[in-house]
Amino acid sequence: AQSVTQPDIHITVSEGASLELRCNYSYGATPYLFWYVQSPGQGLQLLLKYFSGDTLVQGIKGFEAEFKRSQSSFNLRKPSVHWSDAAEYFCAVGARAAGNKLTFGGGTRVLVKP
Amino acid sequence: NAGVTQTPKFRILKIGQSMTLQCTQDMNHNYMYWYRQDPGMGLKLIYYSVGAGITDKGEVPNGYNVSRSTTEDFPLRLELAAPSQTSVYFCASSYDGQPNTEAFFGQGTRLTVV
């Protein structure tokens, strides 16, 4: 069965600093990987996704993620954080045969200091 | 374009009471999903539907029921509320079951059972 681990429950970063959120997955075949963001009181919004091809994918709001098969990782990065990036971030894995049912990690809550 | 709409946004139930969480989407999506979100646990799939009249269990279906009489609506029913069902519930939809198809999420229903 597929699984996703986000090792960091909370991360605090200063505005303007860089951000990296870790995600490790377990899946037997080539995974479909996603990062979602949940702003306070909101639903989940898709930031970016990876299926194949270039292992560095660009998303919305200036985020990018890199797929590393050898490390089973799909870490999310942003070079310069804005106060509006304070939110909870979820990594998820989907499987071709799973009917688009996603398996989510536990989430990482990001706090941005002024 | 409303997307995925959930009602109510908040609800407090007493143990043993029943309620229905409403979910409707206006994107003509075939697939719909119910997830629950518990702190530190990410989102867990409760039930999903691949089209009107077809539903199936997800990872954590016990204590819940669903129906899908129309393409637009996918209500989630709690028959005998228990404290363990205190959670945030998210409805989502996608056009099809392909993992590269984006799932759209509602804003969530925060349910407390006391």
mmCIF file with all atom_site columns, C-alpha atoms in Angstrom:
data_model
loop_
_atom_site.group_PDB
_atom_site.id
_atom_site.type_symbol
_atom_site.label_atom_id
_atom_site.label_alt_id
_atom_site.label_comp_id
_atom_site.label_asym_id
_atom_site.label_entity_id
_atom_site.label_seq_id
_atom_site.pdbx_PDB_ins_code
_atom_site.Cartn_x
_atom_site.Cartn_y
_atom_site.Cartn_z
_atom_site.occupancy
_atom_site.B_iso_or_equiv
_atom_site.pdbx_formal_charge
_atom_site.auth_seq_id
_atom_site.auth_comp_id
_atom_site.auth_asym_id
_atom_site.auth_atom_id
_atom_site.pdbx_PDB_model_num
ATOM 1   C CA . ALA A 1 1   ? 0.000   0.000  0.000   1.00 0.00 ? 1   ALA A CA 1
ATOM 2   C CA . GLN A 1 2   ? 1.155   3.511  -0.688  1.00 0.00 ? 2   GLN A CA 1
ATOM 3   C CA . SER A 1 3   ? 2.057   5.886  2.125   1.00 0.00 ? 3   SER A CA 1
ATOM 4   C CA . VAL A 1 4   ? 3.366   9.406  2.580   1.00 0.00 ? 4   VAL A CA 1
ATOM 5   C CA . THR A 1 5   ? 5.457   10.818 5.402   1.00 0.00 ? 5   THR A CA 1
ATOM 6   C CA . GLN A 1 6   ? 6.006   14.473 6.139   1.00 0.00 ? 6   GLN A CA 1
ATOM 7   C CA . PRO A 1 7   ? 8.626   14.486 8.900   1.00 0.00 ? 7   PRO A CA 1
ATOM 8   C CA . ASP A 1 8   ? 8.149   18.101 9.966   1.00 0.00 ? 8   ASP A CA 1
ATOM 9   C CA . ILE A 1 9   ? 4.901   18.926 11.751  1.00 0.00 ? 9   ILE A CA 1
ATOM 10  C CA . HIS A 1 10  ? 5.710   22.622 12.160  1.00 0.00 ? 10  HIS A CA 1
ATOM 11  C CA . ILE A 1 11  ? 8.194   24.919 10.476  1.00 0.00 ? 11  ILE A CA 1
ATOM 12  C CA . THR A 1 12  ? 8.777   28.572 11.326  1.00 0.00 ? 12  THR A CA 1
ATOM 13  C CA . VAL A 1 13  ? 10.500  30.730 8.747   1.00 0.00 ? 13  VAL A CA 1
ATOM 14  C CA . SER A 1 14  ? 11.220  34.436 8.493   1.00 0.00 ? 14  SER A CA 1
ATOM 15  C CA . GLU A 1 15  ? 9.613   36.400 5.716   1.00 0.00 ? 15  GLU A CA 1
ATOM 16  C CA . GLY A 1 16  ? 11.991  36.560 2.758   1.00 0.00 ? 16  GLY A CA 1
ATOM 17  C CA . ALA A 1 17  ? 13.861  33.423 3.786   1.00 0.00 ? 17  ALA A CA 1
ATOM 18  C CA . SER A 1 18  ? 13.811  30.205 1.799   1.00 0.00 ? 18  SER A CA 1
ATOM 19  C CA . LEU A 1 19  ? 11.522  27.312 2.640   1.00 0.00 ? 19  LEU A CA 1
ATOM 20  C CA . GLU A 1 20  ? 11.850  23.585 2.100   1.00 0.00 ? 20  GLU A CA 1
ATOM 21  C CA . LEU A 1 21  ? 9.220   21.060 3.122   1.00 0.00 ? 21  LEU A CA 1
ATOM 22  C CA . ARG A 1 22  ? 10.089  17.406 3.135   1.00 0.00 ? 22  ARG A CA 1
ATOM 23  C CA . CYS A 1 23  ? 7.992   14.577 1.748   1.00 0.00 ? 23  CYS A CA 1
ATOM 24  C CA . ASN A 1 24  ? 8.846   10.892 1.525   1.00 0.00 ? 24  ASN A CA 1
ATOM 25  C CA . TYR A 1 25  ? 6.598   8.367  -0.139  1.00 0.00 ? 25  TYR A CA 1
ATOM 26  C CA . SER A 1 26  ? 6.288   4.646  -0.398  1.00 0.00 ? 26  SER A CA 1
ATOM 27  C CA . TYR A 1 27  ? 4.870   3.197  -3.583  1.00 0.00 ? 27  TYR A CA 1
ATOM 28  C CA . GLY A 1 28  ? 5.749   0.190  -5.686  1.00 0.00 ? 28  GLY A CA 1
ATOM 29  C CA . ALA A 1 29  ? 5.643   1.799  -9.103  1.00 0.00 ? 29  ALA A CA 1
ATOM 30  C CA . THR A 1 30  ? 6.138   5.262  -10.537 1.00 0.00 ? 30  THR A CA 1
ATOM 31  C CA . PRO A 1 31  ? 4.108   7.503  -8.288  1.00 0.00 ? 31  PRO A CA 1
ATOM 32  C CA . TYR A 1 32  ? 1.887   10.417 -9.076  1.00 0.00 ? 32  TYR A CA 1
ATOM 33  C CA . LEU A 1 33  ? 2.866   13.090 -6.556  1.00 0.00 ? 33  LEU A CA 1
ATOM 34  C CA . PHE A 1 34  ? 1.099   16.229 -5.462  1.00 0.00 ? 34  PHE A CA 1
ATOM 35  C CA . TRP A 1 35  ? 1.515   19.146 -3.117  1.00 0.00 ? 35  TRP A CA 1
ATOM 36  C CA . TYR A 1 36  ? -1.579  20.885 -1.767  1.00 0.00 ? 36  TYR A CA 1
ATOM 37  C CA . VAL A 1 37  ? -1.836  24.004 0.381   1.00 0.00 ? 37  VAL A CA 1
ATOM 38  C CA . GLN A 1 38  ? -4.575  24.700 2.897   1.00 0.00 ? 38  GLN A CA 1
ATOM 39  C CA . SER A 1 39  ? -4.876  28.292 4.012   1.00 0.00 ? 39  SER A CA 1
ATOM 40  C CA . PRO A 1 40  ? -6.726  28.980 7.270   1.00 0.00 ? 40  PRO A CA 1
ATOM 41  C CA . GLY A 1 41  ? -10.431 28.253 6.903   1.00 0.00 ? 41  GLY A CA 1
ATOM 42  C CA . GLN A 1 42  ? -10.035 27.191 3.298   1.00 0.00 ? 42  GLN A CA 1
ATOM 43  C CA . GLY A 1 43  ? -10.117 23.974 1.365   1.00 0.00 ? 43  GLY A CA 1
ATOM 44  C CA . LEU A 1 44  ? -7.101  22.416 -0.292  1.00 0.00 ? 44  LEU A CA 1
ATOM 45  C CA . GLN A 1 45  ? -5.576  24.016 -3.346  1.00 0.00 ? 45  GLN A CA 1
ATOM 46  C CA . LEU A 1 46  ? -3.252  22.201 -5.711  1.00 0.00 ? 46  LEU A CA 1
ATOM 47  C CA . LEU A 1 47  ? 0.221   23.748 -5.824  1.00 0.00 ? 47  LEU A CA 1
ATOM 48  C CA . LEU A 1 48  ? 1.896   21.371 -8.250  1.00 0.00 ? 48  LEU A CA 1
ATOM 49  C CA . LYS A 1 49  ? 2.034   17.778 -9.422  1.00 0.00 ? 49  LYS A CA 1
ATOM 50  C CA . TYR A 1 50  ? 4.513   15.305 -10.872 1.00 0.00 ? 50  TYR A CA 1
ATOM 51  C CA . PHE A 1 51  ? 3.773   12.372 -13.153 1.00 0.00 ? 51  PHE A CA 1
ATOM 52  C CA . SER A 1 52  ? 6.798   11.898 -15.347 1.00 0.00 ? 52  SER A CA 1
ATOM 53  C CA . GLY A 1 53  ? 9.483   13.736 -17.251 1.00 0.00 ? 53  GLY A CA 1
ATOM 54  C CA . ASP A 1 54  ? 11.478  16.584 -15.772 1.00 0.00 ? 54  ASP A CA 1
ATOM 55  C CA . THR A 1 55  ? 12.025  15.858 -12.108 1.00 0.00 ? 55  THR A CA 1
ATOM 56  C CA . LEU A 1 56  ? 11.892  19.535 -11.164 1.00 0.00 ? 56  LEU A CA 1
ATOM 57  C CA . VAL A 1 57  ? 8.334   20.814 -11.422 1.00 0.00 ? 57  VAL A CA 1
ATOM 58  C CA . GLN A 1 58  ? 7.105   24.359 -11.123 1.00 0.00 ? 58  GLN A CA 1
ATOM 59  C CA . GLY A 1 59  ? 3.853   25.244 -9.464  1.00 0.00 ? 59  GLY A CA 1
ATOM 60  C CA . ILE A 1 60  ? 1.752   28.211 -8.553  1.00 0.00 ? 60  ILE A CA 1
ATOM 61  C CA . LYS A 1 61  ? 2.710   30.943 -6.089  1.00 0.00 ? 61  LYS A CA 1
ATOM 62  C CA . GLY A 1 62  ? 6.421   30.538 -6.829  1.00 0.00 ? 62  GLY A CA 1
ATOM 63  C CA . PHE A 1 63  ? 6.727   26.987 -5.472  1.00 0.00 ? 63  PHE A CA 1
ATOM 64  C CA . GLU A 1 64  ? 8.717   24.179 -6.999  1.00 0.00 ? 64  GLU A CA 1
ATOM 65  C CA . ALA A 1 65  ? 9.314   20.553 -6.081  1.00 0.00 ? 65  ALA A CA 1
ATOM 66  C CA . GLU A 1 66  ? 11.927  17.998 -7.014  1.00 0.00 ? 66  GLU A CA 1
ATOM 67  C CA . PHE A 1 67  ? 11.253  14.305 -7.471  1.00 0.00 ? 67  PHE A CA 1
ATOM 68  C CA . LYS A 1 68  ? 14.141  12.083 -6.388  1.00 0.00 ? 68  LYS A CA 1
ATOM 69  C CA . ARG A 1 69  ? 13.409  8.457  -7.073  1.00 0.00 ? 69  ARG A CA 1
ATOM 70  C CA . SER A 1 70  ? 16.545  7.198  -5.317  1.00 0.00 ? 70  SER A CA 1
ATOM 71  C CA . GLN A 1 71  ? 15.457  8.913  -2.099  1.00 0.00 ? 71  GLN A CA 1
ATOM 72  C CA . SER A 1 72  ? 11.701  8.369  -2.543  1.00 0.00 ? 72  SER A CA 1
ATOM 73  C CA . SER A 1 73  ? 11.294  12.072 -1.918  1.00 0.00 ? 73  SER A CA 1
ATOM 74  C CA . PHE A 1 74  ? 9.321   14.952 -3.361  1.00 0.00 ? 74  PHE A CA 1
ATOM 75  C CA . ASN A 1 75  ? 10.404  18.028 -1.427  1.00 0.00 ? 75  ASN A CA 1
ATOM 76  C CA . LEU A 1 76  ? 8.703   21.381 -1.880  1.00 0.00 ? 76  LEU A CA 1
ATOM 77  C CA . ARG A 1 77  ? 10.721  24.603 -2.034  1.00 0.00 ? 77  ARG A CA 1
ATOM 78  C CA . LYS A 1 78  ? 10.244  28.317 -2.287  1.00 0.00 ? 78  LYS A CA 1
ATOM 79  C CA . PRO A 1 79  ? 13.200  30.717 -2.568  1.00 0.00 ? 79  PRO A CA 1
ATOM 80  C CA . SER A 1 80  ? 11.614  33.636 -0.700  1.00 0.00 ? 80  SER A CA 1
ATOM 81  C CA . VAL A 1 81  ? 8.627   33.227 1.578   1.00 0.00 ? 81  VAL A CA 1
ATOM 82  C CA . HIS A 1 82  ? 5.842   35.783 1.848   1.00 0.00 ? 82  HIS A CA 1
ATOM 83  C CA . TRP A 1 83  ? 3.602   36.236 4.877   1.00 0.00 ? 83  TRP A CA 1
ATOM 84  C CA . SER A 1 84  ? 0.706   34.881 2.812   1.00 0.00 ? 84  SER A CA 1
ATOM 85  C CA . ASP A 1 85  ? 2.486   31.523 2.570   1.00 0.00 ? 85  ASP A CA 1
ATOM 86  C CA . ALA A 1 86  ? 1.571   30.772 6.176   1.00 0.00 ? 86  ALA A CA 1
ATOM 87  C CA . ALA A 1 87  ? -0.608  27.677 5.783   1.00 0.00 ? 87  ALA A CA 1
ATOM 88  C CA . GLU A 1 88  ? -0.627  23.933 6.080   1.00 0.00 ? 88  GLU A CA 1
ATOM 89  C CA . TYR A 1 89  ? 0.975   21.962 3.282   1.00 0.00 ? 89  TYR A CA 1
ATOM 90  C CA . PHE A 1 90  ? 0.109   18.419 2.324   1.00 0.00 ? 90  PHE A CA 1
ATOM 91  C CA . CYS A 1 91  ? 2.035   16.015 0.160   1.00 0.00 ? 91  CYS A CA 1
ATOM 92  C CA . ALA A 1 92  ? -0.027  13.293 -1.494  1.00 0.00 ? 92  ALA A CA 1
ATOM 93  C CA . VAL A 1 93  ? 0.510   10.291 -3.713  1.00 0.00 ? 93  VAL A CA 1
ATOM 94  C CA . GLY A 1 94  ? -1.930  8.880  -6.214  1.00 0.00 ? 94  GLY A CA 1
ATOM 95  C CA . ALA A 1 95  ? -1.889  5.602  -8.081  1.00 0.00 ? 95  ALA A CA 1
ATOM 96  C CA . ARG A 1 96  ? -2.956  4.829  -11.616 1.00 0.00 ? 96  ARG A CA 1
ATOM 97  C CA . ALA A 1 97  ? -5.234  2.032  -10.514 1.00 0.00 ? 97  ALA A CA 1
ATOM 98  C CA . ALA A 1 98  ? -6.644  3.850  -7.523  1.00 0.00 ? 98  ALA A CA 1
ATOM 99  C CA . GLY A 1 99  ? -9.321  5.929  -9.203  1.00 0.00 ? 99  GLY A CA 1
ATOM 100 C CA . ASN A 1 100 ? -7.630  9.157  -8.289  1.00 0.00 ? 100 ASN A CA 1
ATOM 101 C CA . LYS A 1 101 ? -7.886  8.326  -4.621  1.00 0.00 ? 101 LYS A CA 1
ATOM 102 C CA . LEU A 1 102 ? -5.118  10.203 -2.917  1.00 0.00 ? 102 LEU A CA 1
ATOM 103 C CA . THR A 1 103 ? -3.041  9.160  0.079   1.00 0.00 ? 103 THR A CA 1
ATOM 104 C CA . PHE A 1 104 ? -1.997  12.184 2.095   1.00 0.00 ? 104 PHE A CA 1
ATOM 105 C CA . GLY A 1 105 ? 0.841   12.863 4.460   1.00 0.00 ? 105 GLY A CA 1
ATOM 106 C CA . GLY A 1 106 ? 0.152   14.301 7.911   1.00 0.00 ? 106 GLY A CA 1
ATOM 107 C CA . GLY A 1 107 ? 0.844   17.848 6.796   1.00 0.00 ? 107 GLY A CA 1
ATOM 108 C CA . THR A 1 108 ? 3.376   20.532 7.708   1.00 0.00 ? 108 THR A CA 1
ATOM 109 C CA . ARG A 1 109 ? 2.187   23.769 9.226   1.00 0.00 ? 109 ARG A CA 1
ATOM 110 C CA . VAL A 1 110 ? 4.262   26.766 8.158   1.00 0.00 ? 110 VAL A CA 1
ATOM 111 C CA . LEU A 1 111 ? 4.450   29.882 10.285  1.00 0.00 ? 111 LEU A CA 1
ATOM 112 C CA . VAL A 1 112 ? 5.979   33.028 8.805   1.00 0.00 ? 112 VAL A CA 1
ATOM 113 C CA . LYS A 1 113 ? 7.694   35.533 11.105  1.00 0.00 ? 113 LYS A CA 1
ATOM 114 C CA . PRO A 1 114 ? 7.761   39.188 10.059  1.00 0.00 ? 114 PRO A CA 1
ATOM 115 C CA . ASN B 2 1   ? -18.127 29.217 -10.965 1.00 0.00 ? 1   ASN B CA 1
ATOM 116 C CA . ALA B 2 2   ? -18.804 27.861 -7.463  1.00 0.00 ? 2   ALA B CA 1
ATOM 117 C CA . GLY B 2 3   ? -16.746 24.643 -7.714  1.00 0.00 ? 3   GLY B CA 1
ATOM 118 C CA . VAL B 2 4   ? -17.313 22.338 -4.744  1.00 0.00 ? 4   VAL B CA 1
ATOM 119 C CA . THR B 2 5   ? -19.680 23.648 -2.086  1.00 0.00 ? 5   THR B CA 1
ATOM 120 C CA . GLN B 2 6   ? -20.082 22.112 1.357   1.00 0.00 ? 6   GLN B CA 1
ATOM 121 C CA . THR B 2 7   ? -22.699 22.882 3.958   1.00 0.00 ? 7   THR B CA 1
ATOM 122 C CA . PRO B 2 8   ? -22.734 23.492 6.839   1.00 0.00 ? 8   PRO B CA 1
ATOM 123 C CA . LYS B 2 9   ? -19.340 24.995 7.622   1.00 0.00 ? 9   LYS B CA 1
ATOM 124 C CA . PHE B 2 10  ? -19.589 24.226 11.327  1.00 0.00 ? 10  PHE B CA 1
ATOM 125 C CA . ARG B 2 11  ? -21.772 21.919 13.397  1.00 0.00 ? 11  ARG B CA 1
ATOM 126 C CA . ILE B 2 12  ? -21.927 20.652 16.957  1.00 0.00 ? 12  ILE B CA 1
ATOM 127 C CA . LEU B 2 13  ? -23.693 17.344 17.490  1.00 0.00 ? 13  LEU B CA 1
ATOM 128 C CA . LYS B 2 14  ? -24.568 15.412 20.598  1.00 0.00 ? 14  LYS B CA 1
ATOM 129 C CA . ILE B 2 15  ? -23.580 11.784 20.877  1.00 0.00 ? 15  ILE B CA 1
ATOM 130 C CA . GLY B 2 16  ? -26.132 9.596  19.136  1.00 0.00 ? 16  GLY B CA 1
ATOM 131 C CA . GLN B 2 17  ? -27.565 12.332 16.940  1.00 0.00 ? 17  GLN B CA 1
ATOM 132 C CA . SER B 2 18  ? -27.556 12.059 13.183  1.00 0.00 ? 18  SER B CA 1
ATOM 133 C CA . MET B 2 19  ? -26.814 14.550 10.457  1.00 0.00 ? 19  MET B CA 1
ATOM 134 C CA . THR B 2 20  ? -26.055 14.877 6.773   1.00 0.00 ? 20  THR B CA 1
ATOM 135 C CA . LEU B 2 21  ? -23.123 16.804 5.407   1.00 0.00 ? 21  LEU B CA 1
ATOM 136 C CA . GLN B 2 22  ? -24.006 18.234 2.035   1.00 0.00 ? 22  GLN B CA 1
ATOM 137 C CA . CYS B 2 23  ? -21.667 18.443 -0.927  1.00 0.00 ? 23  CYS B CA 1
ATOM 138 C CA . THR B 2 24  ? -22.481 19.702 -4.397  1.00 0.00 ? 24  THR B CA 1
ATOM 139 C CA . GLN B 2 25  ? -20.321 20.466 -7.408  1.00 0.00 ? 25  GLN B CA 1
ATOM 140 C CA . ASP B 2 26  ? -21.162 22.349 -10.565 1.00 0.00 ? 26  ASP B CA 1
ATOM 141 C CA . MET B 2 27  ? -18.286 21.174 -12.748 1.00 0.00 ? 27  MET B CA 1
ATOM 142 C CA . ASN B 2 28  ? -20.026 18.051 -14.105 1.00 0.00 ? 28  ASN B CA 1
ATOM 143 C CA . HIS B 2 29  ? -17.379 15.883 -12.476 1.00 0.00 ? 29  HIS B CA 1
ATOM 144 C CA . ASN B 2 30  ? -17.941 12.161 -12.407 1.00 0.00 ? 30  ASN B CA 1
ATOM 145 C CA . TYR B 2 31  ? -15.788 11.329 -9.393  1.00 0.00 ? 31  TYR B CA 1
ATOM 146 C CA . MET B 2 32  ? -16.534 12.602 -5.916  1.00 0.00 ? 32  MET B CA 1
ATOM 147 C CA . TYR B 2 33  ? -14.847 11.905 -2.590  1.00 0.00 ? 33  TYR B CA 1
ATOM 148 C CA . TRP B 2 34  ? -15.282 12.413 1.126   1.00 0.00 ? 34  TRP B CA 1
ATOM 149 C CA . TYR B 2 35  ? -12.210 12.810 3.311   1.00 0.00 ? 35  TYR B CA 1
ATOM 150 C CA . ARG B 2 36  ? -11.809 13.481 6.985   1.00 0.00 ? 36  ARG B CA 1
ATOM 151 C CA . GLN B 2 37  ? -8.901  15.442 8.373   1.00 0.00 ? 37  GLN B CA 1
ATOM 152 C CA . ASP B 2 38  ? -7.566  14.826 11.848  1.00 0.00 ? 38  ASP B CA 1
ATOM 153 C CA . PRO B 2 39  ? -4.636  16.781 13.315  1.00 0.00 ? 39  PRO B CA 1
ATOM 154 C CA . GLY B 2 40  ? -1.296  15.326 12.281  1.00 0.00 ? 40  GLY B CA 1
ATOM 155 C CA . MET B 2 41  ? -2.972  12.564 10.303  1.00 0.00 ? 41  MET B CA 1
ATOM 156 C CA . GLY B 2 42  ? -3.525  14.201 6.960   1.00 0.00 ? 42  GLY B CA 1
ATOM 157 C CA . LEU B 2 43  ? -6.704  13.361 5.084   1.00 0.00 ? 43  LEU B CA 1
ATOM 158 C CA . LYS B 2 44  ? -8.248  9.912  5.122   1.00 0.00 ? 44  LYS B CA 1
ATOM 159 C CA . LEU B 2 45  ? -10.695 8.756  2.442   1.00 0.00 ? 45  LEU B CA 1
ATOM 160 C CA . ILE B 2 46  ? -14.132 7.825  3.800   1.00 0.00 ? 46  ILE B CA 1
ATOM 161 C CA . TYR B 2 47  ? -16.160 7.074  0.675   1.00 0.00 ? 47  TYR B CA 1
ATOM 162 C CA . TYR B 2 48  ? -15.961 7.840  -2.996  1.00 0.00 ? 48  TYR B CA 1
ATOM 163 C CA . SER B 2 49  ? -18.190 7.669  -6.045  1.00 0.00 ? 49  SER B CA 1
ATOM 164 C CA . VAL B 2 50  ? -17.309 7.175  -9.693  1.00 0.00 ? 50  VAL B CA 1
ATOM 165 C CA . GLY B 2 51  ? -20.665 8.329  -10.973 1.00 0.00 ? 51  GLY B CA 1
ATOM 166 C CA . ALA B 2 52  ? -24.336 8.652  -10.151 1.00 0.00 ? 52  ALA B CA 1
ATOM 167 C CA . GLY B 2 53  ? -25.625 5.525  -8.462  1.00 0.00 ? 53  GLY B CA 1
ATOM 168 C CA . ILE B 2 54  ? -22.159 4.113  -7.723  1.00 0.00 ? 54  ILE B CA 1
ATOM 169 C CA . THR B 2 55  ? -20.369 4.434  -4.392  1.00 0.00 ? 55  THR B CA 1
ATOM 170 C CA . ASP B 2 56  ? -17.581 2.555  -2.689  1.00 0.00 ? 56  ASP B CA 1
ATOM 171 C CA . LYS B 2 57  ? -15.784 2.495  0.639   1.00 0.00 ? 57  LYS B CA 1
ATOM 172 C CA . GLY B 2 58  ? -12.527 4.216  1.267   1.00 0.00 ? 58  GLY B CA 1
ATOM 173 C CA . GLU B 2 59  ? -10.059 3.744  4.080   1.00 0.00 ? 59  GLU B CA 1
ATOM 174 C CA . VAL B 2 60  ? -12.271 4.756  7.040   1.00 0.00 ? 60  VAL B CA 1
ATOM 175 C CA . PRO B 2 61  ? -15.963 4.142  6.153   1.00 0.00 ? 61  PRO B CA 1
ATOM 176 C CA . ASN B 2 62  ? -17.279 2.878  9.496   1.00 0.00 ? 62  ASN B CA 1
ATOM 177 C CA . GLY B 2 63  ? -20.017 5.042  10.954  1.00 0.00 ? 63  GLY B CA 1
ATOM 178 C CA . TYR B 2 64  ? -20.801 6.777  7.669   1.00 0.00 ? 64  TYR B CA 1
ATOM 179 C CA . ASN B 2 65  ? -23.075 6.300  4.691   1.00 0.00 ? 65  ASN B CA 1
ATOM 180 C CA . VAL B 2 66  ? -23.260 8.005  1.330   1.00 0.00 ? 66  VAL B CA 1
ATOM 181 C CA . SER B 2 67  ? -25.511 8.172  -1.680  1.00 0.00 ? 67  SER B CA 1
ATOM 182 C CA . ARG B 2 68  ? -25.086 9.572  -5.185  1.00 0.00 ? 68  ARG B CA 1
ATOM 183 C CA . SER B 2 69  ? -28.448 10.044 -6.827  1.00 0.00 ? 69  SER B CA 1
ATOM 184 C CA . THR B 2 70  ? -27.233 12.839 -9.107  1.00 0.00 ? 70  THR B CA 1
ATOM 185 C CA . THR B 2 71  ? -23.921 13.811 -10.659 1.00 0.00 ? 71  THR B CA 1
ATOM 186 C CA . GLU B 2 72  ? -23.884 17.049 -8.677  1.00 0.00 ? 72  GLU B CA 1
ATOM 187 C CA . ASP B 2 73  ? -24.582 15.879 -5.136  1.00 0.00 ? 73  ASP B CA 1
ATOM 188 C CA . PHE B 2 74  ? -22.750 13.526 -2.794  1.00 0.00 ? 74  PHE B CA 1
ATOM 189 C CA . PRO B 2 75  ? -24.107 13.779 0.769   1.00 0.00 ? 75  PRO B CA 1
ATOM 190 C CA . LEU B 2 76  ? -22.384 12.090 3.707   1.00 0.00 ? 76  LEU B CA 1
ATOM 191 C CA . ARG B 2 77  ? -24.617 10.714 6.458   1.00 0.00 ? 77  ARG B CA 1
ATOM 192 C CA . LEU B 2 78  ? -23.675 10.148 10.092  1.00 0.00 ? 78  LEU B CA 1
ATOM 193 C CA . GLU B 2 79  ? -26.344 7.983  11.709  1.00 0.00 ? 79  GLU B CA 1
ATOM 194 C CA . LEU B 2 80  ? -25.176 7.764  15.325  1.00 0.00 ? 80  LEU B CA 1
ATOM 195 C CA . ALA B 2 81  ? -22.612 10.440 16.023  1.00 0.00 ? 81  ALA B CA 1
ATOM 196 C CA . ALA B 2 82  ? -19.666 9.463  18.204  1.00 0.00 ? 82  ALA B CA 1
ATOM 197 C CA . PRO B 2 83  ? -16.855 11.604 19.656  1.00 0.00 ? 83  PRO B CA 1
ATOM 198 C CA . SER B 2 84  ? -14.420 9.796  17.359  1.00 0.00 ? 84  SER B CA 1
ATOM 199 C CA . GLN B 2 85  ? -16.177 11.464 14.438  1.00 0.00 ? 85  GLN B CA 1
ATOM 200 C CA . THR B 2 86  ? -15.097 14.898 15.591  1.00 0.00 ? 86  THR B CA 1
ATOM 201 C CA . SER B 2 87  ? -13.079 16.063 12.610  1.00 0.00 ? 87  SER B CA 1
ATOM 202 C CA . VAL B 2 88  ? -12.961 18.344 9.608   1.00 0.00 ? 88  VAL B CA 1
ATOM 203 C CA . TYR B 2 89  ? -14.659 16.832 6.593   1.00 0.00 ? 89  TYR B CA 1
ATOM 204 C CA . PHE B 2 90  ? -13.710 17.655 3.029   1.00 0.00 ? 90  PHE B CA 1
ATOM 205 C CA . CYS B 2 91  ? -15.591 16.848 -0.114  1.00 0.00 ? 91  CYS B CA 1
ATOM 206 C CA . ALA B 2 92  ? -13.697 16.744 -3.402  1.00 0.00 ? 92  ALA B CA 1
ATOM 207 C CA . SER B 2 93  ? -14.438 16.066 -7.029  1.00 0.00 ? 93  SER B CA 1
ATOM 208 C CA . SER B 2 94  ? -12.521 15.284 -10.199 1.00 0.00 ? 94  SER B CA 1
ATOM 209 C CA . TYR B 2 95  ? -13.527 14.872 -13.803 1.00 0.00 ? 95  TYR B CA 1
ATOM 210 C CA . ASP B 2 96  ? -12.351 11.290 -13.979 1.00 0.00 ? 96  ASP B CA 1
ATOM 211 C CA . GLY B 2 97  ? -10.343 8.765  -11.998 1.00 0.00 ? 97  GLY B CA 1
ATOM 212 C CA . GLN B 2 98  ? -7.035  9.375  -13.707 1.00 0.00 ? 98  GLN B CA 1
ATOM 213 C CA . PRO B 2 99  ? -4.376  10.353 -11.166 1.00 0.00 ? 99  PRO B CA 1
ATOM 214 C CA . ASN B 2 100 ? -3.222  13.244 -13.367 1.00 0.00 ? 100 ASN B CA 1
ATOM 215 C CA . THR B 2 101 ? -6.651  14.827 -13.149 1.00 0.00 ? 101 THR B CA 1
ATOM 216 C CA . GLU B 2 102 ? -6.822  17.561 -10.556 1.00 0.00 ? 102 GLU B CA 1
ATOM 217 C CA . ALA B 2 103 ? -9.143  17.042 -7.612  1.00 0.00 ? 103 ALA B CA 1
ATOM 218 C CA . PHE B 2 104 ? -10.995 20.137 -6.407  1.00 0.00 ? 104 PHE B CA 1
ATOM 219 C CA . PHE B 2 105 ? -11.817 20.484 -2.726  1.00 0.00 ? 105 PHE B CA 1
ATOM 220 C CA . GLY B 2 106 ? -14.576 22.223 -0.844  1.00 0.00 ? 106 GLY B CA 1
ATOM 221 C CA . GLN B 2 107 ? -13.881 24.494 2.121   1.00 0.00 ? 107 GLN B CA 1
ATOM 222 C CA . GLY B 2 108 ? -14.651 21.831 4.679   1.00 0.00 ? 108 GLY B CA 1
ATOM 223 C CA . THR B 2 109 ? -17.164 21.152 7.445   1.00 0.00 ? 109 THR B CA 1
ATOM 224 C CA . ARG B 2 110 ? -15.877 21.291 11.013  1.00 0.00 ? 110 ARG B CA 1
ATOM 225 C CA . LEU B 2 111 ? -17.882 18.812 13.092  1.00 0.00 ? 111 LEU B CA 1
ATOM 226 C CA . THR B 2 112 ? -17.686 18.471 16.869  1.00 0.00 ? 112 THR B CA 1
ATOM 227 C CA . VAL B 2 113 ? -19.449 15.624 18.663  1.00 0.00 ? 113 VAL B CA 1
ATOM 228 C CA . VAL B 2 114 ? -19.989 16.185 22.389  1.00 0.00 ? 114 VAL B CA 1
#
